[in-house]
Amino acid sequence: MFDGPFDVFALIIAIIAFLIAIKATSQATELRRRLNSLEEMFYAQRQVQPPPLMPAAVQTEAPATAPAEPPPLAPETELASPPPVTADVSPPPLEAGTEAGAPPPLPAPAPGLEERLGTRWVVWIGGLALALGGFFMVRYSIEAGLLGPGVRVFLGGLFALALLGAGEWTRRRESISSIQALPIANIPAILTAAGTAVAFATIYAAYALYGFLVPATAFVLLGLVALGTLAAALLHGPALAGLGVVGAFVTPILVSSGKPDYWALYIYLAIVTAASFGLARIRLWRWLAVTTIVFAVLWIFPGLDAAELQVAPHAFHVIAGFVLAALLVVCGFMFGPGIEDGEIEPVSSSSLGAYLFGAMLIVLSSAHADLALIAFALLVGATLLVAWRAPAATGALGAAAATVFIVFAEWAVRANPDMLVLPGGPMPGIGPTATDSAVTLHLVTAAIFAAGFGVAGFLAQGRSNSAIIPVVWSAAGVATPIAILVALYARIAHLDRSIPFAILAVLLAAAFGAATEALTRRETRPGVAISTALFATGTLGALALALTFALEKGWLTIALALMSLGTAWISMQRPIPFLRWLAAIFAALVTARIAYDPRIVGDAVGTTPILNWLLWGYGLPALSFWGASAFLRRRADDAPLRMVETAAILFTALLAFMEIRHFATGGRMTAAPSLLEFALQACITLAMAIGLERLRLRSRSIVHNVGAVVLTAIAGLISVFGLLILENPLMWRTDVGGAVFNLLLLGYALPAVLMLLLSYAVVGERGKVYANTIAGGALVFALAYVTLEIRRFYHGPILSTGPTTGAEQYTYSIGWLAFGVVLLGVGILVNSERARLASAAVIALTILKAFVIDMSTLTGVYRALSFMCLGVVLVAIGWLYQRILFRRQVTPPPAAPQTGS
């Protein structure tokens, strides 16, 4: 168990050093093995080539001890010194089977388990043991009371210096690595890592345990150790670099005071960041730069939740880190590494994006303080500049555009009373008072951002031989101004009608249109075609926003749908796959908007049937999506087309359902459903299913195919649960209307006819069971209509009241029997087996009713007439089947042979 914080800290530091050293040293060992193999090949080639012959006199005059200098090695590969070469350069005797022109030997095989254990693991474990030995020695001295605190600290410092000295001595000697082709662990790096770990622990113990050091002195000493570790990493490799950067960024946590000094903290972190970035640049360790950025961004969070956020030091931190990253990390800019032109490098882009993210957090946490907003604006402008000069950082444009939108969107929806449209300003006593300077600064910043992104996105076209670079610029140049305009509209106009914002949207559309026209006239360059399409799409988007701003807020749905149509049309002129996806994205946005508020305009739908806001809110998007799908289908049948076709079917169905509901409820969209509503929904859904069945035969679209099946299933559910169960007039007190033209005709007869037509539409195209099921539904609803009409004749508009008389029961039997006969006649006339089978089913049901119900309930003449009529009809049906449908030709008997007279 650990008895104090010193033990815990000691073990943590040692384990961190051990783990970091393992990975880095393994990489260095592999490089050493490859280098030794190359050296063997080099000297083997020199030895198999005999030197030119010289006269004997010259040979005797040659100095006997003049060594031949080996070729110089690069500093990074000077891991093992080659053996000295003497003056005797005569070729060695060739072994048996070896010729002078033989190929060089193959590289040495990978080390085995025993070699790894003996040359690597023992060294790593030894370094860890050295560090832990120093920690445990101090612990023992504390427990035994042998030494005072001062002596313990002094001895810990001596031990750290001894380990550091041993690491430097072994690095300079390099004699231990003179054995060729024997990969060994990096002993100097291990010793130096152990020394720095002990130094960290000693200084921390002097500060935290014994109070020998004040926080400022301990902070400086720990920082110097961290910086020294980073400097030593230039000689000893990545293990020390990892330990140094971790120790440097953890130091402020170890040394803390009651009142944090953010200026001292961030100045220190700036120095550490500069050292780490410099080391990463010199040795091209991109992982070290990424690690530093992650730690630097994490150090922004502690001060954000303070009661009084200190904006100035936080702004200094992100600006200093951004500048250092631009100077040393971004490829192709100032002192950064080189890179091929036209390539977007992830570390270069993410390094700038990380500090933009930090600046955005400061703006949001400070409630959009002026200094925070100015610092954020400076970093966004610097991002545009760096990306303009260094294409490797073009990916940071996406981060810049996203953070700009987040800042202004949060400002737009912030729950405070400083709204410009409130008459007389905010109400007194409710929150802070709105200041004109804050609003003015945001408006000025928004104008600068919109102009900067838009102009830069246009001017960047044609500057790169890579297609992705101008596309990213144009995407940021189009999306950012539109996003800022929407955020300002939401903040200032509260999403209400605003003619000034509509004018701004029109001006923005004009600017995008001019850019589109200018790019169209330019010569063909990589990415210009896609950028032209993006600016054209921005033109449509800005025009749609102008309609939204100038008209009621429900027009936003229509505007987005028209953008989908316009984008699909543009994709016909310029066949770019991105535009097809953009049309699908607009369709998805409109669908999401409908899901949020199906009434589109809330309670302002209107009470006029059909000609209300639902017609425009659903009808125009449906027409737009149908048109967009027609444009997209001319090029390909792909995922974007299917998304738009799905939206077209969905909005057509929703238009019908919503208009039916509005009509059936008198404009009260939340009222309970009725028989009229279910009847209209069943009829319209069946009609749309028939239309899709016909359309899919021409388009062969899987969306139309699936849509027809889905609509048929919906119609079946509405018919069964809505018409036969929930709103069946036999069960509920419902006024069905007049004698002939009533709800029964609409709810049962017309669906039966539509089901029959649908069954014929799918014959031969779908399964036989599918078509027969729909035909069976038509038969059920037709029989239900006959039954309900008979009850309407006896009971009036309310079918659920009054007793059932004998005459009514007899009429049911006669009506069903007549219906079966009509079906049989139709089947005979048109030679339809399905109609004849339906007739058989109805007549069988009539027979069942006669023997089960009529026999027990009817009396007197009605019972007799019922069975008499049934018998006559059955006999007649049998005669028809025998004489007409299945008539058998009787073969005449053969004539008797005639005999001669």
mmCIF file of C-alpha atoms in Angstrom, residues 474-475 477-483 485 504-516 530-546 563 566-567 570 578-579 582 586:
data_model
loop_
_atom_site.group_PDB
_atom_site.id
_atom_site.type_symbol
_atom_site.label_atom_id
_atom_site.label_comp_id
_atom_site.label_asym_id
_atom_site.label_seq_id
_atom_site.Cartn_x
_atom_site.Cartn_y
_atom_site.Cartn_z
ATOM 1 C CA SER A 474 -16.458 27.284 -52.576
ATOM 2 C CA ALA A 475 -18.454 25.167 -50.108
ATOM 3 C CA GLY A 477 -17.869 30.490 -49.301
ATOM 4 C CA VAL A 478 -21.480 29.528 -50.020
ATOM 5 C CA ALA A 479 -22.543 27.905 -46.759
ATOM 6 C CA THR A 480 -21.096 30.438 -44.306
ATOM 7 C CA PRO A 481 -22.867 33.604 -45.576
ATOM 8 C CA ILE A 482 -26.187 31.754 -45.779
ATOM 9 C CA ALA A 483 -25.779 30.338 -42.274
ATOM 10 C CA LEU A 485 -27.856 35.361 -42.555
ATOM 11 C CA LEU A 504 -30.223 41.051 -47.975
ATOM 12 C CA ALA A 505 -31.069 37.540 -49.174
ATOM 13 C CA VAL A 506 -31.777 38.854 -52.678
ATOM 14 C CA LEU A 507 -28.432 40.698 -52.705
ATOM 15 C CA LEU A 508 -26.673 37.542 -51.564
ATOM 16 C CA ALA A 509 -28.416 35.580 -54.325
ATOM 17 C CA ALA A 510 -27.293 38.186 -56.845
ATOM 18 C CA ALA A 511 -23.697 37.888 -55.634
ATOM 19 C CA PHE A 512 -23.793 34.093 -55.902
ATOM 20 C CA GLY A 513 -25.403 34.369 -59.336
ATOM 21 C CA ALA A 514 -22.670 36.711 -60.543
ATOM 22 C CA ALA A 515 -20.036 34.310 -59.229
ATOM 23 C CA THR A 516 -21.752 31.447 -61.042
ATOM 24 C CA ILE A 530 -18.275 21.528 -58.860
ATOM 25 C CA SER A 531 -17.634 25.001 -57.431
ATOM 26 C CA THR A 532 -19.821 26.534 -60.130
ATOM 27 C CA ALA A 533 -22.618 24.173 -59.183
ATOM 28 C CA LEU A 534 -22.185 25.069 -55.511
ATOM 29 C CA PHE A 535 -22.465 28.800 -56.227
ATOM 30 C CA ALA A 536 -25.528 28.115 -58.386
ATOM 31 C CA THR A 537 -27.063 26.151 -55.531
ATOM 32 C CA GLY A 538 -26.245 29.031 -53.199
ATOM 33 C CA THR A 539 -28.139 31.310 -55.557
ATOM 34 C CA LEU A 540 -31.229 29.123 -55.281
ATOM 35 C CA GLY A 541 -30.827 28.871 -51.535
ATOM 36 C CA ALA A 542 -30.561 32.624 -51.079
ATOM 37 C CA LEU A 543 -33.646 33.178 -53.250
ATOM 38 C CA ALA A 544 -35.551 30.620 -51.207
ATOM 39 C CA LEU A 545 -34.513 32.438 -48.039
ATOM 40 C CA ALA A 546 -35.698 35.701 -49.558
ATOM 41 C CA MET A 563 -34.280 24.276 -53.739
ATOM 42 C CA GLY A 566 -33.630 23.679 -58.635
ATOM 43 C CA THR A 567 -30.640 21.623 -57.569
ATOM 44 C CA ILE A 570 -28.762 22.163 -62.165
ATOM 45 C CA PHE A 578 -22.652 16.072 -55.238
ATOM 46 C CA LEU A 579 -25.623 17.996 -56.625
ATOM 47 C CA LEU A 582 -27.731 17.992 -52.316
ATOM 48 C CA PHE A 586 -33.030 19.344 -49.209
#
